[in-house]
PDB file of C-alpha atoms in Angstrom:
ATOM      1  CA  MET A 464       5.336 -87.959  10.360  1.00 50.00           C
ATOM      2  CA  MET A 465       1.988 -88.708   8.701  1.00 52.00           C
ATOM      3  CA  LEU A 466       0.530 -85.307   9.228  1.00 56.00           C
ATOM      4  CA  GLY A 467       3.795 -83.439   8.625  1.00 51.00           C
ATOM      5  CA  LEU A 468       4.123 -81.103   5.903  1.00 54.00           C
ATOM      6  CA  THR A 469       7.712 -80.867   4.369  1.00 51.00           C
ATOM      7  CA  ALA A 470       9.117 -78.428   1.944  1.00 44.00           C
ATOM      8  CA  GLY A 471      10.457 -80.943  -0.179  1.00 44.00           C
ATOM      9  CA  ARG A 472       7.399 -82.832  -0.880  1.00 47.00           C
ATOM     10  CA  PHE A 473       7.270 -85.382  -3.840  1.00 47.00           C
ATOM     11  CA  GLY A 474       6.264 -83.496  -7.165  1.00 44.00           C
ATOM     12  CA  THR A 475       7.475 -79.941  -6.023  1.00 47.00           C
ATOM     13  CA  ARG A 476      11.192 -80.521  -5.660  1.00 48.00           C
ATOM     14  CA  PHE A 477      11.888 -78.067  -8.734  1.00 50.00           C
ATOM     15  CA  LEU A 478      10.011 -75.377  -6.971  1.00 49.00           C
ATOM     16  CA  GLY A 479      11.713 -72.872  -4.901  1.00 48.00           C
ATOM     17  CA  ARG A 480      10.667 -72.148  -1.134  1.00 51.00           C
ATOM     18  CA  ARG A 481       9.079 -68.865  -2.388  1.00 52.00           C
ATOM     19  CA  VAL A 482       6.981 -70.665  -4.889  1.00 50.00           C
ATOM     20  CA  MET A 483       6.035 -73.209  -2.298  1.00 50.00           C
ATOM     21  CA  ALA A 484       4.659 -70.350  -0.131  1.00 48.00           C
ATOM     22  CA  LEU A 485       2.095 -69.759  -2.934  1.00 50.00           C
ATOM     23  CA  VAL A 486       0.886 -73.114  -3.170  1.00 48.00           C
ATOM     24  CA  THR A 487       0.751 -74.203   0.468  1.00 47.00           C
ATOM     25  CA  PRO A 488      -1.816 -73.159   3.025  1.00 47.00           C
ATOM     26  CA  SER A 489      -0.481 -69.986   4.595  1.00 48.00           C
ATOM     27  CA  SER A 490      -0.553 -71.263   8.202  1.00 46.00           C
ATOM     28  CA  ALA A 491       1.444 -74.236   7.391  1.00 47.00           C
ATOM     29  CA  THR A 492       4.031 -71.872   5.860  1.00 46.00           C
ATOM     30  CA  MET A 493       3.901 -69.589   8.787  1.00 49.00           C
ATOM     31  CA  ALA A 494       4.676 -72.469  11.120  1.00 47.00           C
ATOM     32  CA  SER A 495       7.308 -74.186   8.703  1.00 49.00           C
ATOM     33  CA  HIS A 496       9.775 -71.249   8.637  1.00 52.00           C
ATOM     34  CA  GLY A 497      11.776 -72.240  11.584  1.00 48.00           C
ATOM     35  CA  HIS A 498      11.197 -70.263  14.642  1.00 55.00           C
ATOM     36  CA  GLY A 499      11.142 -71.801  18.066  1.00 55.00           C
ATOM     37  CA  HIS A 500      12.240 -75.126  16.750  1.00 54.00           C
ATOM     38  CA  ALA A 501      15.603 -76.070  16.541  1.00 57.00           C
ATOM     39  CA  ASP A 502      14.744 -78.772  13.832  1.00 55.00           C
ATOM     40  CA  VAL A 503      16.872 -79.506  10.923  1.00 60.00           C
ATOM     41  CA  SER A 504      14.085 -79.580   8.329  1.00 65.00           C
ATOM     42  CA  GLU A 505      11.218 -77.280   7.923  1.00 73.00           C
ATOM     43  CA  ILE A 506       8.294 -79.830   9.066  1.00 83.00           C
ATOM     44  CA  ALA A 507       5.201 -78.210  10.456  1.00 85.00           C
ATOM     45  CA  ASP A 508       3.374 -80.739  12.663  1.00 89.00           C
ATOM     46  CA  MET A 509      -0.350 -79.892  11.759  1.00 92.00           C
ATOM     47  CA  SER A 510      -1.575 -82.198  14.251  1.00 95.00           C
ATOM     48  CA  LYS A 511      -0.703 -79.607  16.975  1.00 94.00           C
ATOM     49  CA  PRO A 512      -1.779 -75.957  17.466  1.00 95.00           C
ATOM     50  CA  MET A 513      -0.052 -73.936  15.098  1.00 95.00           C
ATOM     51  CA  TYR A 514       1.046 -70.279  15.481  1.00 96.00           C
ATOM     52  CA  CYS A 515      -0.200 -67.421  13.010  1.00 96.00           C
ATOM     53  CA  ASP A 516       0.387 -63.933  12.377  1.00 96.00           C
ATOM     54  CA  ARG A 517      -3.092 -62.707  11.362  1.00 96.00           C
ATOM     55  CA  MET A 518      -4.811 -59.482  12.048  1.00 96.00           C
ATOM     56  CA  ASP A 519      -8.302 -61.141  12.609  1.00 96.00           C
ATOM     57  CA  THR A 520      -6.700 -63.510  15.113  1.00 97.00           C
ATOM     58  CA  PRO A 521      -5.133 -61.500  17.729  1.00 97.00           C
ATOM     59  CA  LEU A 522      -4.299 -64.523  20.001  1.00 98.00           C
ATOM     60  CA  PRO A 523      -2.962 -67.555  17.918  1.00 97.00           C
ATOM     61  CA  ASP A 524      -3.398 -71.210  19.122  1.00 96.00           C
ATOM     62  CA  ARG A 525       0.057 -71.231  20.701  1.00 95.00           C
ATOM     63  CA  ALA A 526       2.794 -69.026  21.666  1.00 96.00           C
ATOM     64  CA  TYR A 527       5.458 -68.212  19.020  1.00 96.00           C
ATOM     65  CA  LYS A 528       8.547 -69.349  21.230  1.00 94.00           C
ATOM     66  CA  ASP A 529       7.604 -72.484  23.146  1.00 86.00           C
ATOM     67  CA  GLU A 530      11.015 -73.699  23.731  1.00 90.00           C
ATOM     68  CA  LEU A 531      12.346 -71.249  26.450  1.00 92.00           C
ATOM     69  CA  ASN A 532      15.783 -70.895  27.647  1.00 94.00           C
ATOM     70  CA  ALA A 533      16.665 -70.180  31.304  1.00 95.00           C
ATOM     71  CA  ALA A 534      16.457 -66.478  30.828  1.00 94.00           C
ATOM     72  CA  ASP A 535      13.033 -66.665  29.196  1.00 95.00           C
ATOM     73  CA  LYS A 536      11.881 -69.039  32.069  1.00 95.00           C
ATOM     74  CA  THR A 537      12.963 -66.441  34.789  1.00 96.00           C
ATOM     75  CA  LEU A 538      11.224 -63.694  32.834  1.00 96.00           C
ATOM     76  CA  LYS A 539       8.236 -65.752  32.806  1.00 96.00           C
ATOM     77  CA  GLU A 540       8.332 -66.118  36.562  1.00 96.00           C
ATOM     78  CA  LYS A 541       8.653 -62.452  37.061  1.00 96.00           C
ATOM     79  CA  GLU A 542       5.620 -61.988  34.696  1.00 96.00           C
ATOM     80  CA  LYS A 543       3.517 -63.747  37.530  1.00 97.00           C
ATOM     81  CA  GLY A 544       4.269 -60.746  39.804  1.00 96.00           C
ATOM     82  CA  PRO A 545       3.126 -57.258  39.349  1.00 96.00           C
ATOM     83  CA  TRP A 546       3.536 -56.123  35.873  1.00 96.00           C
ATOM     84  CA  ASN A 547       4.656 -52.594  37.096  1.00 96.00           C
ATOM     85  CA  GLN A 548       7.966 -54.112  38.061  1.00 96.00           C
ATOM     86  CA  LEU A 549       8.844 -55.092  34.490  1.00 96.00           C
ATOM     87  CA  THR A 550      11.073 -52.827  32.702  1.00 96.00           C
ATOM     88  CA  LYS A 551      10.118 -51.875  28.972  1.00 96.00           C
ATOM     89  CA  GLU A 552      12.765 -54.177  27.594  1.00 96.00           C
ATOM     90  CA  GLU A 553      11.270 -56.998  29.648  1.00 96.00           C
ATOM     91  CA  LYS A 554       7.777 -56.244  28.384  1.00 97.00           C
ATOM     92  CA  ILE A 555       8.786 -56.089  24.820  1.00 97.00           C
ATOM     93  CA  ALA A 556      10.830 -59.478  25.393  1.00 96.00           C
ATOM     94  CA  LEU A 557       7.689 -61.086  26.637  1.00 97.00           C
ATOM     95  CA  TYR A 558       5.567 -59.749  23.786  1.00 97.00           C
ATOM     96  CA  ARG A 559       8.270 -61.249  21.375  1.00 97.00           C
ATOM     97  CA  LEU A 560       8.345 -64.648  23.165  1.00 96.00           C
ATOM     98  CA  MET A 561       4.562 -64.923  22.695  1.00 96.00           C
ATOM     99  CA  PHE A 562       4.193 -63.157  19.050  1.00 97.00           C
ATOM    100  CA  ARG A 563       6.336 -63.151  16.069  1.00 97.00           C
ATOM    101  CA  LYS A 564       5.295 -59.779  14.378  1.00 97.00           C
ATOM    102  CA  THR A 565       3.370 -56.793  15.808  1.00 97.00           C
ATOM    103  CA  TYR A 566       0.364 -55.628  13.982  1.00 97.00           C
ATOM    104  CA  PRO A 567       2.493 -52.770  12.109  1.00 97.00           C
ATOM    105  CA  GLU A 568       4.885 -55.468  11.107  1.00 96.00           C
ATOM    106  CA  MET A 569       2.012 -57.821   9.882  1.00 96.00           C
ATOM    107  CA  LYS A 570       0.658 -54.949   7.873  1.00 95.00           C
ATOM    108  CA  GLN A 571       4.055 -54.005   6.158  1.00 95.00           C
ATOM    109  CA  LYS A 572       3.738 -54.078   2.443  1.00 94.00           C
ATOM    110  CA  THR A 573       5.885 -56.560   0.774  1.00 95.00           C
ATOM    111  CA  ASP A 574       7.519 -56.842  -2.662  1.00 96.00           C
ATOM    112  CA  GLU A 575       5.704 -59.981  -3.378  1.00 97.00           C
ATOM    113  CA  TRP A 576       3.588 -58.363  -6.282  1.00 97.00           C
ATOM    114  CA  LYS A 577       6.843 -57.929  -8.262  1.00 98.00           C
ATOM    115  CA  THR A 578       7.667 -61.460  -7.876  1.00 98.00           C
ATOM    116  CA  VAL A 579       4.176 -62.383  -8.974  1.00 98.00           C
ATOM    117  CA  MET A 580       3.998 -59.787 -12.027  1.00 98.00           C
ATOM    118  CA  GLY A 581       7.524 -60.884 -12.940  1.00 98.00           C
ATOM    119  CA  GLY A 582       6.374 -64.760 -12.845  1.00 98.00           C
ATOM    120  CA  ILE A 583       3.390 -63.772 -14.930  1.00 98.00           C
ATOM    121  CA  PHE A 584       5.292 -62.015 -17.556  1.00 98.00           C
ATOM    122  CA  ILE A 585       7.978 -64.633 -17.934  1.00 98.00           C
ATOM    123  CA  PHE A 586       5.403 -67.341 -18.504  1.00 98.00           C
ATOM    124  CA  LEU A 587       3.657 -65.199 -20.940  1.00 98.00           C
ATOM    125  CA  GLY A 588       6.912 -64.518 -22.673  1.00 98.00           C
ATOM    126  CA  LEU A 589       7.740 -68.124 -22.844  1.00 98.00           C
ATOM    127  CA  THR A 590       4.360 -68.890 -24.146  1.00 98.00           C
ATOM    128  CA  GLY A 591       4.892 -66.159 -26.748  1.00 98.00           C
ATOM    129  CA  LEU A 592       7.955 -67.805 -28.088  1.00 98.00           C
ATOM    130  CA  LEU A 593       6.393 -71.251 -28.104  1.00 98.00           C
ATOM    131  CA  VAL A 594       3.471 -69.833 -30.084  1.00 98.00           C
ATOM    132  CA  TRP A 595       5.918 -68.332 -32.630  1.00 98.00           C
ATOM    133  CA  TRP A 596       8.090 -71.381 -32.954  1.00 98.00           C
ATOM    134  CA  GLN A 597       4.836 -73.224 -33.469  1.00 97.00           C
ATOM    135  CA  SER A 598       3.578 -70.887 -36.138  1.00 96.00           C
ATOM    136  CA  ILE A 599       6.950 -71.498 -38.224  1.00 96.00           C
ATOM    137  CA  TYR A 600       7.423 -75.135 -37.716  1.00 97.00           C
ATOM    138  CA  VAL A 601       4.302 -76.676 -36.923  1.00 97.00           C
ATOM    139  CA  TYR A 602       1.415 -74.760 -38.843  1.00 96.00           C
ATOM    140  CA  PRO A 603       1.022 -76.548 -42.343  1.00 96.00           C
ATOM    141  CA  ALA A 604       1.180 -74.416 -45.713  1.00 93.00           C
ATOM    142  CA  GLN A 605      -1.421 -71.487 -45.836  1.00 93.00           C
ATOM    143  CA  PRO A 606      -4.221 -72.424 -48.334  1.00 96.00           C
ATOM    144  CA  ARG A 607      -3.796 -70.670 -51.741  1.00 96.00           C
ATOM    145  CA  THR A 608      -7.113 -68.753 -51.050  1.00 96.00           C
ATOM    146  CA  PHE A 609      -5.046 -66.605 -48.682  1.00 96.00           C
ATOM    147  CA  ASP A 610      -2.985 -64.957 -51.214  1.00 96.00           C
ATOM    148  CA  SER A 611      -3.590 -61.454 -51.983  1.00 97.00           C
ATOM    149  CA  GLU A 612      -3.992 -62.047 -55.888  1.00 97.00           C
ATOM    150  CA  TRP A 613      -6.796 -64.786 -55.186  1.00 98.00           C
ATOM    151  CA  GLN A 614      -8.404 -62.400 -52.637  1.00 97.00           C
ATOM    152  CA  ALA A 615      -8.600 -59.581 -55.244  1.00 97.00           C
ATOM    153  CA  LYS A 616     -10.130 -61.800 -57.788  1.00 97.00           C
ATOM    154  CA  GLN A 617     -12.619 -63.101 -55.230  1.00 97.00           C
ATOM    155  CA  ILE A 618     -13.610 -59.800 -54.252  1.00 97.00           C
ATOM    156  CA  GLN A 619     -14.078 -58.673 -58.084  1.00 96.00           C
ATOM    157  CA  ARG A 620     -16.207 -61.812 -58.712  1.00 97.00           C
ATOM    158  CA  MET A 621     -18.536 -60.897 -55.650  1.00 97.00           C
ATOM    159  CA  LEU A 622     -18.828 -57.485 -56.925  1.00 96.00           C
ATOM    160  CA  ASP A 623     -19.625 -59.003 -60.298  1.00 96.00           C
ATOM    161  CA  MET A 624     -22.448 -60.960 -58.783  1.00 96.00           C
ATOM    162  CA  ARG A 625     -23.726 -58.021 -56.814  1.00 96.00           C
ATOM    163  CA  VAL A 626     -23.327 -59.597 -53.613  1.00 96.00           C
ATOM    164  CA  ASN A 627     -25.440 -57.771 -50.841  1.00 96.00           C
ATOM    165  CA  PRO A 628     -26.292 -54.723 -53.267  1.00 95.00           C
ATOM    166  CA  VAL A 629     -28.792 -53.217 -50.803  1.00 96.00           C
ATOM    167  CA  GLU A 630     -26.596 -52.605 -47.521  1.00 96.00           C
ATOM    168  CA  GLY A 631     -23.578 -54.814 -47.748  1.00 95.00           C
ATOM    169  CA  LEU A 632     -20.339 -55.197 -50.073  1.00 95.00           C
ATOM    170  CA  ALA A 633     -21.862 -54.222 -53.696  1.00 95.00           C
ATOM    171  CA  SER A 634     -23.571 -51.213 -52.219  1.00 95.00           C
ATOM    172  CA  LYS A 635     -20.234 -50.021 -51.167  1.00 95.00           C
ATOM    173  CA  TRP A 636     -18.910 -50.185 -54.579  1.00 96.00           C
ATOM    174  CA  ASP A 637     -19.317 -47.452 -57.087  1.00 95.00           C
ATOM    175  CA  TYR A 638     -20.025 -49.175 -60.449  1.00 95.00           C
ATOM    176  CA  GLU A 639     -19.844 -45.984 -62.537  1.00 94.00           C
ATOM    177  CA  LYS A 640     -16.537 -44.991 -61.390  1.00 94.00           C
ATOM    178  CA  GLY A 641     -15.029 -48.187 -60.742  1.00 92.00           C
ATOM    179  CA  GLN A 642     -13.994 -47.545 -57.091  1.00 94.00           C
ATOM    180  CA  TRP A 643     -15.254 -47.606 -53.465  1.00 95.00           C
ATOM    181  CA  LYS A 644     -17.668 -45.237 -52.456  1.00 92.00           C
TER     182      LYS A 644
ATOM    183  CA  MET B 972     -23.081 -39.337  24.728  1.00 49.00           C
ATOM    184  CA  PHE B 973     -21.366 -42.111  23.020  1.00 51.00           C
ATOM    185  CA  PRO B 974     -23.164 -45.203  22.032  1.00 48.00           C
ATOM    186  CA  ALA B 975     -22.805 -48.397  24.122  1.00 49.00           C
ATOM    187  CA  VAL B 976     -20.882 -50.122  21.142  1.00 53.00           C
ATOM    188  CA  PHE B 977     -19.220 -48.550  18.162  1.00 56.00           C
ATOM    189  CA  ARG B 978     -20.735 -50.221  15.014  1.00 55.00           C
ATOM    190  CA  LEU B 979     -18.361 -49.712  12.061  1.00 55.00           C
ATOM    191  CA  SER B 980     -20.738 -50.865   9.342  1.00 53.00           C
ATOM    192  CA  THR B 981     -22.650 -47.569   9.522  1.00 49.00           C
ATOM    193  CA  THR B 982     -20.201 -45.215   8.716  1.00 47.00           C
ATOM    194  CA  GLY B 983     -19.770 -42.608   6.102  1.00 45.00           C
ATOM    195  CA  ALA B 984     -20.755 -39.366   6.941  1.00 44.00           C
ATOM    196  CA  ARG B 985     -22.123 -40.329  10.263  1.00 43.00           C
ATOM    197  CA  THR B 986     -20.450 -39.334  13.599  1.00 43.00           C
ATOM    198  CA  LEU B 987     -19.596 -42.070  16.214  1.00 46.00           C
ATOM    199  CA  ALA B 988     -22.473 -40.654  18.273  1.00 43.00           C
ATOM    200  CA  THR B 989     -25.357 -41.744  15.730  1.00 45.00           C
ATOM    201  CA  ARG B 990     -26.027 -45.114  14.405  1.00 48.00           C
ATOM    202  CA  PHE B 991     -28.815 -46.799  12.760  1.00 48.00           C
ATOM    203  CA  ARG B 992     -31.229 -48.857  14.936  1.00 51.00           C
ATOM    204  CA  PRO B 993     -33.904 -51.128  13.322  1.00 50.00           C
ATOM    205  CA  GLY B 994     -37.178 -50.946  15.376  1.00 49.00           C
ATOM    206  CA  HIS B 995     -36.674 -47.398  16.502  1.00 52.00           C
ATOM    207  CA  THR B 996     -38.273 -46.004  13.503  1.00 54.00           C
ATOM    208  CA  ALA B 997     -41.905 -45.527  13.188  1.00 55.00           C
ATOM    209  CA  PRO B 998     -43.373 -48.491  11.289  1.00 53.00           C
ATOM    210  CA  LEU B 999     -44.842 -47.635   7.686  1.00 58.00           C
ATOM    211  CA  ALA B1000     -45.933 -50.988   6.488  1.00 67.00           C
ATOM    212  CA  SER B1001     -45.381 -54.577   7.924  1.00 76.00           C
ATOM    213  CA  ARG B1002     -41.729 -55.209   7.418  1.00 80.00           C
ATOM    214  CA  CYS B1003     -40.242 -58.593   6.838  1.00 81.00           C
ATOM    215  CA  TYR B1004     -37.995 -58.622   9.870  1.00 81.00           C
ATOM    216  CA  SER B1005     -37.249 -61.965  11.440  1.00 87.00           C
ATOM    217  CA  HIS B1006     -39.242 -62.340  14.784  1.00 89.00           C
ATOM    218  CA  ALA B1007     -36.320 -63.394  16.703  1.00 90.00           C
ATOM    219  CA  LYS B1008     -35.502 -61.293  19.723  1.00 91.00           C
ATOM    220  CA  VAL B1009     -32.660 -58.772  18.812  1.00 92.00           C
ATOM    221  CA  GLU B1010     -29.896 -58.558  21.539  1.00 93.00           C
ATOM    222  CA  THR B1011     -29.477 -54.921  22.730  1.00 95.00           C
ATOM    223  CA  ASP B1012     -26.043 -53.390  22.926  1.00 96.00           C
ATOM    224  CA  GLU B1013     -26.175 -53.403  26.630  1.00 97.00           C
ATOM    225  CA  GLU B1014     -26.935 -57.175  26.659  1.00 97.00           C
ATOM    226  CA  PHE B1015     -24.161 -57.743  24.161  1.00 97.00           C
ATOM    227  CA  ASP B1016     -21.708 -55.896  26.339  1.00 97.00           C
ATOM    228  CA  ALA B1017     -22.771 -57.616  29.383  1.00 97.00           C
ATOM    229  CA  ARG B1018     -22.656 -60.823  27.935  1.00 97.00           C
ATOM    230  CA  TRP B1019     -19.011 -60.418  27.113  1.00 98.00           C
ATOM    231  CA  VAL B1020     -18.035 -58.790  30.179  1.00 98.00           C
ATOM    232  CA  THR B1021     -19.471 -61.643  32.108  1.00 98.00           C
ATOM    233  CA  TYR B1022     -17.541 -63.906  29.720  1.00 98.00           C
ATOM    234  CA  PHE B1023     -14.088 -62.557  30.467  1.00 98.00           C
ATOM    235  CA  ASN B1024     -15.061 -62.102  34.193  1.00 97.00           C
ATOM    236  CA  LYS B1025     -14.947 -65.627  34.748  1.00 97.00           C
ATOM    237  CA  PRO B1026     -12.543 -65.955  37.628  1.00 97.00           C
ATOM    238  CA  ASP B1027     -11.076 -69.272  36.553  1.00 96.00           C
ATOM    239  CA  ILE B1028     -11.065 -68.394  32.751  1.00 97.00           C
ATOM    240  CA  ASP B1029      -8.300 -70.469  31.136  1.00 96.00           C
ATOM    241  CA  THR B1030      -6.028 -69.583  28.258  1.00 97.00           C
ATOM    242  CA  TRP B1031      -8.138 -71.305  25.540  1.00 97.00           C
ATOM    243  CA  GLU B1032     -11.421 -69.454  26.575  1.00 97.00           C
ATOM    244  CA  LEU B1033      -9.408 -66.240  26.512  1.00 98.00           C
ATOM    245  CA  LYS B1034      -8.033 -66.847  23.007  1.00 98.00           C
ATOM    246  CA  LYS B1035     -11.482 -68.054  21.789  1.00 98.00           C
ATOM    247  CA  GLY B1036     -13.135 -65.147  23.324  1.00 98.00           C
ATOM    248  CA  MET B1037     -10.834 -62.547  21.870  1.00 98.00           C
ATOM    249  CA  ASN B1038     -10.633 -63.964  18.464  1.00 98.00           C
ATOM    250  CA  THR B1039     -14.381 -64.265  18.321  1.00 98.00           C
ATOM    251  CA  LEU B1040     -14.777 -60.782  19.768  1.00 98.00           C
ATOM    252  CA  ILE B1041     -12.500 -59.418  17.096  1.00 98.00           C
ATOM    253  CA  GLY B1042     -14.402 -61.191  14.349  1.00 97.00           C
ATOM    254  CA  TYR B1043     -17.353 -59.145  14.910  1.00 97.00           C
ATOM    255  CA  ASP B1044     -18.111 -55.891  12.901  1.00 96.00           C
ATOM    256  CA  LEU B1045     -17.635 -53.476  15.823  1.00 97.00           C
ATOM    257  CA  VAL B1046     -14.932 -52.205  18.210  1.00 97.00           C
ATOM    258  CA  PRO B1047     -15.649 -53.749  21.651  1.00 97.00           C
ATOM    259  CA  GLU B1048     -16.623 -51.429  24.416  1.00 97.00           C
ATOM    260  CA  ALA B1049     -14.048 -50.319  27.113  1.00 97.00           C
ATOM    261  CA  LYS B1050     -15.757 -52.242  29.791  1.00 97.00           C
ATOM    262  CA  ILE B1051     -15.259 -55.650  27.759  1.00 98.00           C
ATOM    263  CA  LEU B1052     -11.832 -54.748  27.125  1.00 98.00           C
ATOM    264  CA  ASP B1053     -11.183 -53.884  30.776  1.00 98.00           C
ATOM    265  CA  SER B1054     -12.694 -57.384  31.467  1.00 98.00           C
ATOM    266  CA  ALA B1055     -10.534 -59.186  29.144  1.00 98.00           C
ATOM    267  CA  LEU B1056      -7.229 -57.240  30.168  1.00 98.00           C
ATOM    268  CA  ARG B1057      -7.981 -58.613  33.753  1.00 98.00           C
ATOM    269  CA  ALA B1058      -8.427 -61.937  32.453  1.00 98.00           C
ATOM    270  CA  CYS B1059      -5.056 -61.526  31.141  1.00 98.00           C
ATOM    271  CA  ARG B1060      -3.790 -60.560  34.551  1.00 97.00           C
ATOM    272  CA  ARG B1061      -5.213 -63.700  36.153  1.00 98.00           C
ATOM    273  CA  LEU B1062      -3.612 -65.604  33.485  1.00 97.00           C
ATOM    274  CA  ASN B1063      -0.016 -63.933  33.867  1.00 97.00           C
ATOM    275  CA  ASP B1064      -0.184 -63.037  30.222  1.00 96.00           C
ATOM    276  CA  LEU B1065       1.121 -59.630  29.677  1.00 97.00           C
ATOM    277  CA  ALA B1066       1.899 -60.139  26.098  1.00 97.00           C
ATOM    278  CA  SER B1067      -1.714 -60.932  25.095  1.00 98.00           C
ATOM    279  CA  ALA B1068      -2.745 -57.929  26.970  1.00 98.00           C
ATOM    280  CA  ILE B1069      -0.744 -55.623  24.684  1.00 98.00           C
ATOM    281  CA  ARG B1070      -1.668 -57.768  21.627  1.00 98.00           C
ATOM    282  CA  ILE B1071      -5.512 -56.948  22.708  1.00 98.00           C
ATOM    283  CA  LEU B1072      -4.767 -53.241  22.488  1.00 98.00           C
ATOM    284  CA  GLU B1073      -3.037 -53.679  19.065  1.00 97.00           C
ATOM    285  CA  ALA B1074      -5.956 -55.554  17.677  1.00 97.00           C
ATOM    286  CA  VAL B1075      -8.487 -53.063  19.043  1.00 98.00           C
ATOM    287  CA  LYS B1076      -6.569 -50.249  17.281  1.00 97.00           C
ATOM    288  CA  ASP B1077      -6.679 -52.194  14.023  1.00 97.00           C
ATOM    289  CA  LYS B1078     -10.346 -52.925  14.411  1.00 97.00           C
ATOM    290  CA  ALA B1079     -11.180 -49.165  14.396  1.00 97.00           C
ATOM    291  CA  GLY B1080      -9.679 -48.902  11.118  1.00 95.00           C
ATOM    292  CA  PRO B1081      -9.862 -45.395   9.526  1.00 96.00           C
ATOM    293  CA  HIS B1082     -11.532 -44.191  12.816  1.00 96.00           C
ATOM    294  CA  LYS B1083      -8.666 -42.703  14.314  1.00 96.00           C
ATOM    295  CA  ASP B1084     -10.339 -41.316  17.343  1.00 97.00           C
ATOM    296  CA  ILE B1085     -11.615 -44.493  18.680  1.00 97.00           C
ATOM    297  CA  TYR B1086      -8.478 -45.950  20.033  1.00 97.00           C
ATOM    298  CA  PRO B1087      -7.341 -42.830  21.874  1.00 97.00           C
ATOM    299  CA  TYR B1088     -10.772 -42.685  23.519  1.00 98.00           C
ATOM    300  CA  LEU B1089     -10.383 -46.389  24.510  1.00 98.00           C
ATOM    301  CA  LEU B1090      -7.011 -45.771  25.973  1.00 97.00           C
ATOM    302  CA  GLN B1091      -8.271 -42.887  27.787  1.00 97.00           C
ATOM    303  CA  GLU B1092     -11.162 -44.926  29.352  1.00 97.00           C
ATOM    304  CA  LEU B1093      -9.012 -47.821  30.104  1.00 97.00           C
ATOM    305  CA  LYS B1094      -5.991 -45.649  31.644  1.00 97.00           C
ATOM    306  CA  PRO B1095      -6.898 -46.520  35.225  1.00 97.00           C
ATOM    307  CA  THR B1096      -6.971 -50.321  34.551  1.00 97.00           C
ATOM    308  CA  LEU B1097      -3.513 -49.981  32.520  1.00 97.00           C
ATOM    309  CA  ALA B1098      -1.976 -48.107  35.369  1.00 97.00           C
ATOM    310  CA  GLU B1099      -3.268 -50.605  38.004  1.00 97.00           C
ATOM    311  CA  LEU B1100      -2.269 -53.628  36.133  1.00 97.00           C
ATOM    312  CA  GLY B1101       0.896 -52.192  34.895  1.00 97.00           C
ATOM    313  CA  ILE B1102       0.144 -52.735  31.169  1.00 97.00           C
ATOM    314  CA  SER B1103       2.058 -50.730  28.807  1.00 96.00           C
ATOM    315  CA  THR B1104       0.481 -49.649  25.535  1.00 97.00           C
ATOM    316  CA  PRO B1105       2.309 -50.580  22.244  1.00 97.00           C
ATOM    317  CA  GLU B1106       3.055 -46.980  21.906  1.00 96.00           C
ATOM    318  CA  GLU B1107       4.786 -46.733  25.224  1.00 96.00           C
ATOM    319  CA  LEU B1108       6.858 -49.670  24.212  1.00 96.00           C
ATOM    320  CA  GLY B1109       7.555 -48.275  20.837  1.00 96.00           C
ATOM    321  CA  ILE B1110       6.162 -51.346  18.916  1.00 95.00           C
ATOM    322  CA  ASP B1111       3.600 -49.317  17.323  1.00 93.00           C
ATOM    323  CA  LYS B1112       6.056 -48.465  14.576  1.00 91.00           C
ATOM    324  CA  ILE B1113       8.239 -50.633  12.543  1.00 85.00           C
TER     325      ILE B1113
END
């Protein structure tokens, strides 16, 4: 199906379904979690109206369950009559046929942030290990100018030359006492 | 007593009964308002009531209307909702009627007194059409 969107797309086979949810458009993911379809695979036909649970879209493009069994169909027939004759359970059943989640269910907080933060830290950690390995096995030897002995001699020479005597280095050195001010 | 439409964007310390209306203050100097005609709240309400009152309204029009209305920065007036609920009745769609009530409660956001007021205004219609509120069905809780 040309306009289909499968979970096992080329190039993303190694990603789990959860991570796929982060990279695919949310409406596609919503539809691709097998609901009314008795499909084998998780294909969302994006050429047809799709269902979505969004607080800013109370009435999505299609009903949640569109494959109705006999019981559902009789209930739908009863819906054409006076609604006062429907029981509470029937009303709830009609709601659930049309919609997947109620507003409170949509607003429910998830633990997704833990997954996200965990993923971030894992990758930061791996990067840190990589950087550490690199600093040992990849970097060339440190120039001799970094040795503390060389640095000491360097500063001594700068002081002897009176580098920045007004406000900088040499101004901070007490030449009488031979120490920093 | 209450304004025709509850405008949510002018909240803060204001009560529901007051809202800012450009054009009702004394002009101090020439203002740079657009010269387009501003629709009054009554005209807005009337337009939407007429929209949902269409006798042969179809499912798509109901959905489009509701989704658009919910997109606005306001909680729809009771008469608009009444018209929309009756449209649901003509379309034999109880689930959408309940969904509309849920959406309106969500639109009110932190203003917890709007939804009970609307339910009170819509009580005769809800009773007449046999629409249960989400609270009555117990789906307002997880």
